[in-house]
């Protein structure tokens, strides 16, 4: 039986790079007898009508949705309309915000750097409390890491060296959710990205930057395929499970004993860089996992 799926992407990200990526998923889906249709999030209108969930235009429901966007309200609406969606709206929401992600991982008792969340403050407050910043510097010492809750490609991650820089960044971010974190020096410019699909690690790469503490490839880090040891594999799987992901890219840091410590879980990790590093096509695993899960739900 031929299945139909929607690939939901962000309408503001219809660049060549993303269109190529969508075509890649469409092509893989085809080899598995799935007709996958890319749809931008802003082509679908979510509404509540007569107290009921409704979607316009009223299209035939797909068998599943591969959700590659972060429009959480739309994801939730589709889920409420009974469409199986991968990853779930809940997983996407948890991973989108680094604060909720760390809390979820802590709920599962998993190792992470010491992390302090900035309190939420309203617009009339212009400066963070110095007692709070005293607490941050006493707990973490310098250098320390500051991250915005919403960010990617390392662009919203900062290395802070002294109180002047701490005051400046904490004031700048005061009305944006952010966190302060222990700097794992042993992992300078180096981390491990493991792709987990359906409770298994399917591809892994190490990323190394010679010029920056951040090991993001988009930031100039070099990547190479690697065979992580069992501790890295087990932690990546546990992290992925803790956020309820069907598929994820888990970033692990190296502690001073070369043991893994969680940096973050990405619910929508890019499959192109890992393919370039390992020649492993993660999209195959994603669709096979979805098919197995749908079968379990007797579709
Ligand atoms: N606590 C930390 N200690 C050392 N390096 C870190 C720490 N947190 C992040 N990094 C480095 O910064 C990079 C980007 O951080 P990450 O939290 O993954 O943000 P993004 O979502 O922007 O990729 C990581 O891949 C890692 O190399
Ligand atoms: Mg990252």
PDB file of C-alpha atoms and ligand atoms in Angstrom:
ATOM      1  CA  UNK A   1       0.000   0.000   0.000  1.00  0.00           C
ATOM      2  CA  UNK A   2       1.287   3.430  -0.904  1.00  0.00           C
ATOM      3  CA  UNK A   3       1.442   5.847   2.034  1.00  0.00           C
ATOM      4  CA  UNK A   4       1.200   9.598   1.867  1.00  0.00           C
ATOM      5  CA  UNK A   5       3.121  12.012   4.048  1.00  0.00           C
ATOM      6  CA  UNK A   6       3.511  15.726   4.422  1.00  0.00           C
ATOM      7  CA  UNK A   7       6.880  17.329   4.987  1.00  0.00           C
ATOM      8  CA  UNK A   8       6.214  20.548   6.879  1.00  0.00           C
ATOM      9  CA  UNK A   9       8.888  23.218   6.545  1.00  0.00           C
ATOM     10  CA  UNK A  10       9.075  26.899   7.352  1.00  0.00           C
ATOM     11  CA  UNK A  11       7.713  29.155   4.614  1.00  0.00           C
ATOM     12  CA  UNK A  12      10.392  31.723   5.395  1.00  0.00           C
ATOM     13  CA  UNK A  13      13.151  29.200   4.691  1.00  0.00           C
ATOM     14  CA  UNK A  14      12.442  28.276   1.096  1.00  0.00           C
ATOM     15  CA  UNK A  15      16.053  28.789   0.015  1.00  0.00           C
ATOM     16  CA  UNK A  16      17.846  26.513  -2.441  1.00  0.00           C
ATOM     17  CA  UNK A  17      19.608  24.761   0.443  1.00  0.00           C
ATOM     18  CA  UNK A  18      16.303  23.818   2.050  1.00  0.00           C
ATOM     19  CA  UNK A  19      14.587  22.915  -1.214  1.00  0.00           C
ATOM     20  CA  UNK A  20      17.485  20.510  -1.922  1.00  0.00           C
ATOM     21  CA  UNK A  21      16.994  19.000   1.510  1.00  0.00           C
ATOM     22  CA  UNK A  22      13.249  18.557   0.961  1.00  0.00           C
ATOM     23  CA  UNK A  23      13.895  16.919  -2.414  1.00  0.00           C
ATOM     24  CA  UNK A  24      16.278  14.544  -0.690  1.00  0.00           C
ATOM     25  CA  UNK A  25      13.548  13.448   1.737  1.00  0.00           C
ATOM     26  CA  UNK A  26      11.019  13.175  -1.116  1.00  0.00           C
ATOM     27  CA  UNK A  27      13.416  10.961  -3.067  1.00  0.00           C
ATOM     28  CA  UNK A  28      14.145   8.650  -0.141  1.00  0.00           C
ATOM     29  CA  UNK A  29      10.427   8.426   0.634  1.00  0.00           C
ATOM     30  CA  UNK A  30       9.734   7.380  -2.943  1.00  0.00           C
ATOM     31  CA  UNK A  31      12.097   4.405  -2.655  1.00  0.00           C
ATOM     32  CA  UNK A  32       9.928   3.257   0.265  1.00  0.00           C
ATOM     33  CA  UNK A  33       6.615   3.687  -1.613  1.00  0.00           C
ATOM     34  CA  UNK A  34       5.789   6.884   0.246  1.00  0.00           C
ATOM     35  CA  UNK A  35       4.441   9.886  -1.554  1.00  0.00           C
ATOM     36  CA  UNK A  36       5.853  12.810   0.412  1.00  0.00           C
ATOM     37  CA  UNK A  37       4.539  16.286  -0.210  1.00  0.00           C
ATOM     38  CA  UNK A  38       6.461  19.358   1.037  1.00  0.00           C
ATOM     39  CA  UNK A  39       4.084  21.959   2.517  1.00  0.00           C
ATOM     40  CA  UNK A  40       5.133  25.280   4.051  1.00  0.00           C
ATOM     41  CA  UNK A  41       3.769  26.036   7.516  1.00  0.00           C
ATOM     42  CA  UNK A  42       2.192  29.248   6.216  1.00  0.00           C
ATOM     43  CA  UNK A  43       0.237  27.391   3.550  1.00  0.00           C
ATOM     44  CA  UNK A  44      -1.856  25.825   6.315  1.00  0.00           C
ATOM     45  CA  UNK A  45      -4.174  27.914   8.469  1.00  0.00           C
ATOM     46  CA  UNK A  46      -4.907  26.603  11.944  1.00  0.00           C
ATOM     47  CA  UNK A  47      -8.137  27.734  13.507  1.00  0.00           C
ATOM     48  CA  UNK A  48     -10.683  26.954  16.169  1.00  0.00           C
ATOM     49  CA  UNK A  49     -14.161  27.008  14.705  1.00  0.00           C
ATOM     50  CA  UNK A  50     -17.291  26.353  16.748  1.00  0.00           C
ATOM     51  CA  UNK A  51     -14.942  25.252  19.505  1.00  0.00           C
ATOM     52  CA  UNK A  52     -13.300  22.621  17.280  1.00  0.00           C
ATOM     53  CA  UNK A  53      -9.835  22.254  15.754  1.00  0.00           C
ATOM     54  CA  UNK A  54      -9.871  23.045  12.077  1.00  0.00           C
ATOM     55  CA  UNK A  55      -7.355  23.332   9.253  1.00  0.00           C
ATOM     56  CA  UNK A  56      -7.742  25.334   6.074  1.00  0.00           C
ATOM     57  CA  UNK A  57      -7.595  24.464   3.244  1.00  0.00           C
ATOM     58  CA  UNK A  58      -9.274  21.152   4.002  1.00  0.00           C
ATOM     59  CA  UNK A  59      -6.854  18.680   2.429  1.00  0.00           C
ATOM     60  CA  UNK A  60      -7.056  14.910   2.570  1.00  0.00           C
ATOM     61  CA  UNK A  61      -5.284  13.800   5.747  1.00  0.00           C
ATOM     62  CA  UNK A  62      -1.838  12.240   5.182  1.00  0.00           C
ATOM     63  CA  UNK A  63      -0.827   8.983   6.873  1.00  0.00           C
ATOM     64  CA  UNK A  64       1.919  10.852   8.720  1.00  0.00           C
ATOM     65  CA  UNK A  65       3.757  14.146   8.923  1.00  0.00           C
ATOM     66  CA  UNK A  66       7.509  14.643   8.883  1.00  0.00           C
ATOM     67  CA  UNK A  67       7.701  17.905  10.772  1.00  0.00           C
ATOM     68  CA  UNK A  68      10.874  19.843   9.957  1.00  0.00           C
ATOM     69  CA  UNK A  69       9.680  23.193  11.267  1.00  0.00           C
ATOM     70  CA  UNK A  70       9.556  24.775  14.700  1.00  0.00           C
ATOM     71  CA  UNK A  71       6.032  26.180  14.369  1.00  0.00           C
ATOM     72  CA  UNK A  72       4.869  24.509  17.552  1.00  0.00           C
ATOM     73  CA  UNK A  73       1.278  25.767  17.431  1.00  0.00           C
ATOM     74  CA  UNK A  74       0.757  24.287  13.978  1.00  0.00           C
ATOM     75  CA  UNK A  75       2.391  21.018  15.092  1.00  0.00           C
ATOM     76  CA  UNK A  76       0.033  20.908  18.051  1.00  0.00           C
ATOM     77  CA  UNK A  77      -2.994  21.632  15.848  1.00  0.00           C
ATOM     78  CA  UNK A  78      -2.081  18.818  13.428  1.00  0.00           C
ATOM     79  CA  UNK A  79      -1.570  16.443  16.329  1.00  0.00           C
ATOM     80  CA  UNK A  80      -4.935  17.434  17.832  1.00  0.00           C
ATOM     81  CA  UNK A  81      -6.522  16.720  14.452  1.00  0.00           C
ATOM     82  CA  UNK A  82      -5.254  13.163  14.840  1.00  0.00           C
ATOM     83  CA  UNK A  83      -2.351  13.215  12.415  1.00  0.00           C
ATOM     84  CA  UNK A  84       0.735  11.192  13.451  1.00  0.00           C
ATOM     85  CA  UNK A  85       3.584  13.679  13.543  1.00  0.00           C
ATOM     86  CA  UNK A  86       7.344  13.070  13.765  1.00  0.00           C
ATOM     87  CA  UNK A  87       8.874  14.516  15.909  1.00  0.00           C
ATOM     88  CA  UNK A  88       5.952  15.206  18.216  1.00  0.00           C
ATOM     89  CA  UNK A  89       4.905  18.782  18.981  1.00  0.00           C
ATOM     90  CA  UNK A  90       6.035  18.213  22.571  1.00  0.00           C
ATOM     91  CA  UNK A  91       9.542  17.075  21.550  1.00  0.00           C
ATOM     92  CA  UNK A  92       9.963  19.996  19.156  1.00  0.00           C
ATOM     93  CA  UNK A  93       8.847  22.437  21.856  1.00  0.00           C
ATOM     94  CA  UNK A  94      11.158  20.950  24.509  1.00  0.00           C
ATOM     95  CA  UNK A  95      14.215  20.991  22.216  1.00  0.00           C
ATOM     96  CA  UNK A  96      13.522  24.404  20.728  1.00  0.00           C
ATOM     97  CA  UNK A  97      14.157  26.053  24.090  1.00  0.00           C
ATOM     98  CA  UNK A  98      17.508  25.146  25.681  1.00  0.00           C
ATOM     99  CA  UNK A  99      16.101  25.810  29.170  1.00  0.00           C
ATOM    100  CA  UNK A 100      13.202  23.341  28.867  1.00  0.00           C
ATOM    101  CA  UNK A 101      15.594  20.904  27.175  1.00  0.00           C
ATOM    102  CA  UNK A 102      18.039  20.976  30.127  1.00  0.00           C
ATOM    103  CA  UNK A 103      15.150  20.600  32.579  1.00  0.00           C
ATOM    104  CA  UNK A 104      13.797  17.605  30.677  1.00  0.00           C
ATOM    105  CA  UNK A 105      17.261  15.966  30.631  1.00  0.00           C
ATOM    106  CA  UNK A 106      17.655  16.636  34.359  1.00  0.00           C
ATOM    107  CA  UNK A 107      14.287  14.941  34.885  1.00  0.00           C
ATOM    108  CA  UNK A 108      15.940  11.824  33.469  1.00  0.00           C
ATOM    109  CA  UNK A 109      19.032  12.341  35.665  1.00  0.00           C
ATOM    110  CA  UNK A 110      21.450  12.732  32.741  1.00  0.00           C
ATOM    111  CA  UNK A 111      24.897  14.405  32.973  1.00  0.00           C
ATOM    112  CA  UNK A 112      25.025  18.031  31.831  1.00  0.00           C
ATOM    113  CA  UNK A 113      27.255  21.014  32.620  1.00  0.00           C
ATOM    114  CA  UNK A 114      26.256  23.069  35.683  1.00  0.00           C
ATOM    115  CA  UNK A 115      23.598  25.387  34.252  1.00  0.00           C
ATOM    116  CA  UNK A 116      21.829  28.413  35.775  1.00  0.00           C
ATOM    117  CA  UNK A 117      18.681  29.835  34.166  1.00  0.00           C
ATOM    118  CA  UNK A 118      18.182  33.599  34.007  1.00  0.00           C
ATOM    119  CA  UNK A 119      15.004  34.738  35.775  1.00  0.00           C
ATOM    120  CA  UNK A 120      12.251  36.090  33.534  1.00  0.00           C
ATOM    121  CA  UNK A 121      11.996  39.857  33.901  1.00  0.00           C
ATOM    122  CA  UNK A 122       9.457  42.336  32.570  1.00  0.00           C
ATOM    123  CA  UNK A 123      10.286  45.375  30.445  1.00  0.00           C
ATOM    124  CA  UNK A 124      10.431  47.893  33.300  1.00  0.00           C
ATOM    125  CA  UNK A 125      13.510  46.137  34.736  1.00  0.00           C
ATOM    126  CA  UNK A 126      16.558  47.223  32.741  1.00  0.00           C
ATOM    127  CA  UNK A 127      19.425  45.526  34.598  1.00  0.00           C
ATOM    128  CA  UNK A 128      19.900  42.070  36.140  1.00  0.00           C
ATOM    129  CA  UNK A 129      20.298  41.959  39.923  1.00  0.00           C
ATOM    130  CA  UNK A 130      23.973  42.090  40.904  1.00  0.00           C
ATOM    131  CA  UNK A 131      23.304  39.420  43.569  1.00  0.00           C
ATOM    132  CA  UNK A 132      22.227  37.093  40.773  1.00  0.00           C
ATOM    133  CA  UNK A 133      25.367  37.804  38.738  1.00  0.00           C
ATOM    134  CA  UNK A 134      27.475  37.360  41.904  1.00  0.00           C
ATOM    135  CA  UNK A 135      25.871  33.934  42.252  1.00  0.00           C
ATOM    136  CA  UNK A 136      26.578  33.122  38.585  1.00  0.00           C
ATOM    137  CA  UNK A 137      30.272  34.023  38.771  1.00  0.00           C
ATOM    138  CA  UNK A 138      30.768  32.311  42.122  1.00  0.00           C
ATOM    139  CA  UNK A 139      29.109  29.121  40.872  1.00  0.00           C
ATOM    140  CA  UNK A 140      30.704  28.948  37.425  1.00  0.00           C
ATOM    141  CA  UNK A 141      33.956  31.009  37.556  1.00  0.00           C
ATOM    142  CA  UNK A 142      35.496  32.420  34.357  1.00  0.00           C
ATOM    143  CA  UNK A 143      35.427  31.775  31.535  1.00  0.00           C
ATOM    144  CA  UNK A 144      31.763  30.798  31.501  1.00  0.00           C
ATOM    145  CA  UNK A 145      29.226  30.146  28.773  1.00  0.00           C
ATOM    146  CA  UNK A 146      26.070  32.160  28.111  1.00  0.00           C
ATOM    147  CA  UNK A 147      23.417  30.835  25.734  1.00  0.00           C
ATOM    148  CA  UNK A 148      20.173  32.239  24.527  1.00  0.00           C
ATOM    149  CA  UNK A 149      17.372  29.714  24.985  1.00  0.00           C
ATOM    150  CA  UNK A 150      16.509  29.984  21.293  1.00  0.00           C
ATOM    151  CA  UNK A 151      19.442  29.688  18.935  1.00  0.00           C
ATOM    152  CA  UNK A 152      21.357  27.508  16.520  1.00  0.00           C
ATOM    153  CA  UNK A 153      24.625  27.206  14.571  1.00  0.00           C
ATOM    154  CA  UNK A 154      26.444  28.434  17.690  1.00  0.00           C
ATOM    155  CA  UNK A 155      25.354  31.971  16.858  1.00  0.00           C
ATOM    156  CA  UNK A 156      23.657  32.633  20.202  1.00  0.00           C
ATOM    157  CA  UNK A 157      26.372  31.011  22.349  1.00  0.00           C
ATOM    158  CA  UNK A 158      28.946  33.275  24.050  1.00  0.00           C
ATOM    159  CA  UNK A 159      32.169  32.753  26.017  1.00  0.00           C
ATOM    160  CA  UNK A 160      32.413  35.279  28.842  1.00  0.00           C
ATOM    161  CA  UNK A 161      35.755  36.095  30.469  1.00  0.00           C
ATOM    162  CA  UNK A 162      35.103  38.640  33.231  1.00  0.00           C
ATOM    163  CA  UNK A 163      32.493  40.631  35.143  1.00  0.00           C
ATOM    164  CA  UNK A 164      32.453  43.475  32.606  1.00  0.00           C
ATOM    165  CA  UNK A 165      31.510  41.043  29.819  1.00  0.00           C
ATOM    166  CA  UNK A 166      29.047  39.268  32.123  1.00  0.00           C
ATOM    167  CA  UNK A 167      27.290  42.534  33.025  1.00  0.00           C
ATOM    168  CA  UNK A 168      27.120  43.516  29.351  1.00  0.00           C
ATOM    169  CA  UNK A 169      25.686  40.236  28.046  1.00  0.00           C
ATOM    170  CA  UNK A 170      23.257  39.796  30.960  1.00  0.00           C
ATOM    171  CA  UNK A 171      21.949  43.316  30.364  1.00  0.00           C
ATOM    172  CA  UNK A 172      21.697  42.805  26.613  1.00  0.00           C
ATOM    173  CA  UNK A 173      19.757  39.540  27.008  1.00  0.00           C
ATOM    174  CA  UNK A 174      17.663  40.634  29.958  1.00  0.00           C
ATOM    175  CA  UNK A 175      14.332  40.336  28.127  1.00  0.00           C
ATOM    176  CA  UNK A 176      15.260  37.205  26.182  1.00  0.00           C
ATOM    177  CA  UNK A 177      15.277  33.761  27.826  1.00  0.00           C
ATOM    178  CA  UNK A 178      18.890  32.704  28.410  1.00  0.00           C
ATOM    179  CA  UNK A 179      21.131  30.612  30.617  1.00  0.00           C
ATOM    180  CA  UNK A 180      24.592  30.627  32.175  1.00  0.00           C
ATOM    181  CA  UNK A 181      26.689  27.492  32.012  1.00  0.00           C
ATOM    182  CA  UNK A 182      29.911  25.906  33.186  1.00  0.00           C
ATOM    183  CA  UNK A 183      32.513  26.008  30.413  1.00  0.00           C
ATOM    184  CA  UNK A 184      33.777  22.499  29.669  1.00  0.00           C
ATOM    185  CA  UNK A 185      37.337  23.506  28.829  1.00  0.00           C
ATOM    186  CA  UNK A 186      38.413  19.949  27.954  1.00  0.00           C
ATOM    187  CA  UNK A 187      35.959  20.154  25.051  1.00  0.00           C
ATOM    188  CA  UNK A 188      37.303  23.401  23.551  1.00  0.00           C
ATOM    189  CA  UNK A 189      36.310  23.473  19.865  1.00  0.00           C
ATOM    190  CA  UNK A 190      35.449  19.808  19.950  1.00  0.00           C
ATOM    191  CA  UNK A 191      32.245  17.822  20.303  1.00  0.00           C
ATOM    192  CA  UNK A 192      30.517  14.692  19.080  1.00  0.00           C
ATOM    193  CA  UNK A 193      27.278  14.717  17.052  1.00  0.00           C
ATOM    194  CA  UNK A 194      25.327  11.460  17.210  1.00  0.00           C
ATOM    195  CA  UNK A 195      22.180  10.940  15.155  1.00  0.00           C
ATOM    196  CA  UNK A 196      19.689   8.822  17.051  1.00  0.00           C
ATOM    197  CA  UNK A 197      16.697   7.310  15.263  1.00  0.00           C
ATOM    198  CA  UNK A 198      14.142   5.173  17.065  1.00  0.00           C
ATOM    199  CA  UNK A 199      16.429   4.425  19.996  1.00  0.00           C
ATOM    200  CA  UNK A 200      19.548   3.624  17.964  1.00  0.00           C
ATOM    201  CA  UNK A 201      22.605   5.622  17.018  1.00  0.00           C
ATOM    202  CA  UNK A 202      22.731   5.467  13.205  1.00  0.00           C
ATOM    203  CA  UNK A 203      25.595   7.871  12.400  1.00  0.00           C
ATOM    204  CA  UNK A 204      28.212   9.826  14.340  1.00  0.00           C
ATOM    205  CA  UNK A 205      30.789  12.459  13.655  1.00  0.00           C
ATOM    206  CA  UNK A 206      33.347  14.354  15.633  1.00  0.00           C
ATOM    207  CA  UNK A 207      33.580  18.072  14.975  1.00  0.00           C
ATOM    208  CA  UNK A 208      36.756  20.018  15.612  1.00  0.00           C
ATOM    209  CA  UNK A 209      37.407  23.719  15.348  1.00  0.00           C
ATOM    210  CA  UNK A 210      40.937  25.068  15.507  1.00  0.00           C
ATOM    211  CA  UNK A 211      39.869  28.677  15.961  1.00  0.00           C
ATOM    212  CA  UNK A 212      36.748  28.790  18.159  1.00  0.00           C
ATOM    213  CA  UNK A 213      35.360  27.156  21.319  1.00  0.00           C
ATOM    214  CA  UNK A 214      32.236  26.272  19.317  1.00  0.00           C
ATOM    215  CA  UNK A 215      32.424  23.141  17.188  1.00  0.00           C
ATOM    216  CA  UNK A 216      29.546  23.998  14.837  1.00  0.00           C
ATOM    217  CA  UNK A 217      30.346  23.089  11.226  1.00  0.00           C
ATOM    218  CA  UNK A 218      28.618  26.260   9.999  1.00  0.00           C
ATOM    219  CA  UNK A 219      31.137  28.094  12.155  1.00  0.00           C
ATOM    220  CA  UNK A 220      34.084  26.543  10.326  1.00  0.00           C
ATOM    221  CA  UNK A 221      34.699  23.325  12.296  1.00  0.00           C
ATOM    222  CA  UNK A 222      36.021  20.275  10.449  1.00  0.00           C
ATOM    223  CA  UNK A 223      34.030  17.070  10.745  1.00  0.00           C
ATOM    224  CA  UNK A 224      34.975  13.447  10.470  1.00  0.00           C
ATOM    225  CA  UNK A 225      33.228  10.109  10.924  1.00  0.00           C
ATOM    226  CA  UNK A 226      33.858   8.408  14.213  1.00  0.00           C
ATOM    227  CA  UNK A 227      32.945   5.262  16.136  1.00  0.00           C
ATOM    228  CA  UNK A 228      31.854   6.458  19.561  1.00  0.00           C
ATOM    229  CA  UNK A 229      32.343   4.188  22.557  1.00  0.00           C
ATOM    230  CA  UNK A 230      29.410   2.642  24.423  1.00  0.00           C
ATOM    231  CA  UNK A 231      29.210   5.448  26.985  1.00  0.00           C
ATOM    232  CA  UNK A 232      28.708   8.045  24.261  1.00  0.00           C
ATOM    233  CA  UNK A 233      26.186   5.838  22.477  1.00  0.00           C
ATOM    234  CA  UNK A 234      24.195   5.062  25.624  1.00  0.00           C
ATOM    235  CA  UNK A 235      24.087   8.702  26.706  1.00  0.00           C
ATOM    236  CA  UNK A 236      22.958   9.906  23.266  1.00  0.00           C
ATOM    237  CA  UNK A 237      20.149   7.332  23.233  1.00  0.00           C
ATOM    238  CA  UNK A 238      19.101   8.228  26.788  1.00  0.00           C
ATOM    239  CA  UNK A 239      19.088  11.948  25.923  1.00  0.00           C
ATOM    240  CA  UNK A 240      16.998  11.363  22.823  1.00  0.00           C
ATOM    241  CA  UNK A 241      14.545   9.243  24.817  1.00  0.00           C
ATOM    242  CA  UNK A 242      14.370  11.812  27.611  1.00  0.00           C
ATOM    243  CA  UNK A 243      12.975  14.400  25.187  1.00  0.00           C
ATOM    244  CA  UNK A 244      10.735  11.802  23.519  1.00  0.00           C
ATOM    245  CA  UNK A 245      12.404  12.186  20.110  1.00  0.00           C
ATOM    246  CA  UNK A 246      11.748   9.803  17.227  1.00  0.00           C
ATOM    247  CA  UNK A 247      14.887  11.158  15.621  1.00  0.00           C
ATOM    248  CA  UNK A 248      17.454  13.634  16.899  1.00  0.00           C
ATOM    249  CA  UNK A 249      21.003  14.921  16.699  1.00  0.00           C
ATOM    250  CA  UNK A 250      22.620  14.815  20.120  1.00  0.00           C
ATOM    251  CA  UNK A 251      25.683  16.988  20.785  1.00  0.00           C
ATOM    252  CA  UNK A 252      27.993  15.582  23.446  1.00  0.00           C
ATOM    253  CA  UNK A 253      30.964  17.342  25.035  1.00  0.00           C
ATOM    254  CA  UNK A 254      34.113  15.650  26.386  1.00  0.00           C
ATOM    255  CA  UNK A 255      34.741  16.074  30.119  1.00  0.00           C
ATOM    256  CA  UNK A 256      38.278  16.108  31.556  1.00  0.00           C
ATOM    257  CA  UNK A 257      38.316  12.287  31.579  1.00  0.00           C
ATOM    258  CA  UNK A 258      37.057  12.155  27.981  1.00  0.00           C
ATOM    259  CA  UNK A 259      33.661  10.976  29.247  1.00  0.00           C
ATOM    260  CA  UNK A 260      30.504  12.310  27.574  1.00  0.00           C
ATOM    261  CA  UNK A 261      28.412  15.154  28.936  1.00  0.00           C
ATOM    262  CA  UNK A 262      25.314  16.463  27.147  1.00  0.00           C
ATOM    263  CA  UNK A 263      25.528  19.769  25.325  1.00  0.00           C
ATOM    264  CA  UNK A 264      22.147  19.686  23.580  1.00  0.00           C
ATOM    265  CA  UNK A 265      19.559  17.634  21.738  1.00  0.00           C
ATOM    266  CA  UNK A 266      18.440  18.900  18.324  1.00  0.00           C
ATOM    267  CA  UNK A 267      15.007  17.685  17.254  1.00  0.00           C
ATOM    268  CA  UNK A 268      15.658  18.690  13.648  1.00  0.00           C
ATOM    269  CA  UNK A 269      19.314  17.919  13.006  1.00  0.00           C
ATOM    270  CA  UNK A 270      20.496  18.450   9.443  1.00  0.00           C
ATOM    271  CA  UNK A 271      21.113  15.273   7.526  1.00  0.00           C
ATOM    272  CA  UNK A 272      23.443  16.776   4.928  1.00  0.00           C
ATOM    273  CA  UNK A 273      26.531  17.435   7.072  1.00  0.00           C
ATOM    274  CA  UNK A 274      26.388  13.981   8.645  1.00  0.00           C
ATOM    275  CA  UNK A 275      26.085  12.516   5.140  1.00  0.00           C
ATOM    276  CA  UNK A 276      29.152  14.464   3.998  1.00  0.00           C
ATOM    277  CA  UNK A 277      31.106  13.158   6.989  1.00  0.00           C
ATOM    278  CA  UNK A 278      29.922   9.546   7.034  1.00  0.00           C
ATOM    279  CA  UNK A 279      28.127   8.760   3.716  1.00  0.00           C
ATOM    280  CA  UNK A 280      25.215   7.591   5.876  1.00  0.00           C
ATOM    281  CA  UNK A 281      21.792   8.704   4.683  1.00  0.00           C
ATOM    282  CA  UNK A 282      19.891   9.330   7.930  1.00  0.00           C
ATOM    283  CA  UNK A 283      16.637   9.989   6.020  1.00  0.00           C
ATOM    284  CA  UNK A 284      16.415   6.239   5.247  1.00  0.00           C
ATOM    285  CA  UNK A 285      16.440   5.438   8.947  1.00  0.00           C
ATOM    286  CA  UNK A 286      13.898   8.144   9.715  1.00  0.00           C
ATOM    287  CA  UNK A 287      11.330   6.836   7.229  1.00  0.00           C
ATOM    288  CA  UNK A 288      11.905   3.223   8.233  1.00  0.00           C
ATOM    289  CA  UNK A 289      11.332   4.196  11.851  1.00  0.00           C
ATOM    290  CA  UNK A 290       8.146   6.070  10.935  1.00  0.00           C
ATOM    291  CA  UNK A 291       6.866   3.112   8.933  1.00  0.00           C
ATOM    292  CA  UNK A 292       7.575   0.727  11.808  1.00  0.00           C
ATOM    293  CA  UNK A 293       5.803   3.019  14.235  1.00  0.00           C
ATOM    294  CA  UNK A 294       2.773   3.435  11.972  1.00  0.00           C
ATOM    295  CA  UNK A 295       2.576  -0.315  11.562  1.00  0.00           C
ATOM    296  CA  UNK A 296       2.565  -0.615  15.342  1.00  0.00           C
ATOM    297  CA  UNK A 297      -0.420   1.724  15.334  1.00  0.00           C
ATOM    298  CA  UNK A 298      -1.999  -0.484  12.609  1.00  0.00           C
ATOM    299  CA  UNK A 299      -2.308   2.093   9.850  1.00  0.00           C
TER     300      UNK A 299
HETATM  301  N1  LIG B   1      29.232  24.285  28.260  1.00  0.00           N
HETATM  302  C1  LIG B   1      30.023  24.254  27.179  1.00  0.00           C
HETATM  303  N2  LIG B   1      31.373  24.097  27.311  1.00  0.00           N
HETATM  304  C2  LIG B   1      32.190  24.076  26.227  1.00  0.00           C
HETATM  305  N3  LIG B   1      31.745  24.208  24.963  1.00  0.00           N
HETATM  306  C3  LIG B   1      30.410  24.368  24.760  1.00  0.00           C
HETATM  307  C4  LIG B   1      29.487  24.401  25.852  1.00  0.00           C
HETATM  308  N4  LIG B   1      28.240  24.570  25.357  1.00  0.00           N
HETATM  309  C5  LIG B   1      28.391  24.654  24.022  1.00  0.00           C
HETATM  310  N5  LIG B   1      29.680  24.526  23.652  1.00  0.00           N
HETATM  311  C6  LIG B   1      30.206  24.583  22.274  1.00  0.00           C
HETATM  312  O1  LIG B   1      29.412  25.478  21.532  1.00  0.00           O
HETATM  313  C7  LIG B   1      28.749  24.798  20.459  1.00  0.00           C
HETATM  314  C8  LIG B   1      27.344  25.369  20.265  1.00  0.00           C
HETATM  315  O2  LIG B   1      26.558  25.164  21.437  1.00  0.00           O
HETATM  316  P1  LIG B   1      25.097  24.539  21.366  1.00  0.00           P
HETATM  317  O3  LIG B   1      24.558  24.538  22.752  1.00  0.00           O
HETATM  318  O4  LIG B   1      25.142  23.223  20.654  1.00  0.00           O
HETATM  319  O5  LIG B   1      24.295  25.646  20.535  1.00  0.00           O
HETATM  320  P2  LIG B   1      23.690  25.627  19.061  1.00  0.00           P
HETATM  321  O6  LIG B   1      22.268  25.218  19.251  1.00  0.00           O
HETATM  322  O7  LIG B   1      23.803  27.028  18.582  1.00  0.00           O
HETATM  323  O8  LIG B   1      24.466  24.616  18.234  1.00  0.00           O
HETATM  324  C9  LIG B   1      28.753  23.332  20.856  1.00  0.00           C
HETATM  325  O9  LIG B   1      28.694  22.507  19.711  1.00  0.00           O
HETATM  326  C10 LIG B   1      30.080  23.214  21.602  1.00  0.00           C
HETATM  327  O10 LIG B   1      31.171  23.062  20.702  1.00  0.00           O
HETATM  328 MG1  LIG B   2      24.544  22.489  18.690  1.00  0.00          MG
END
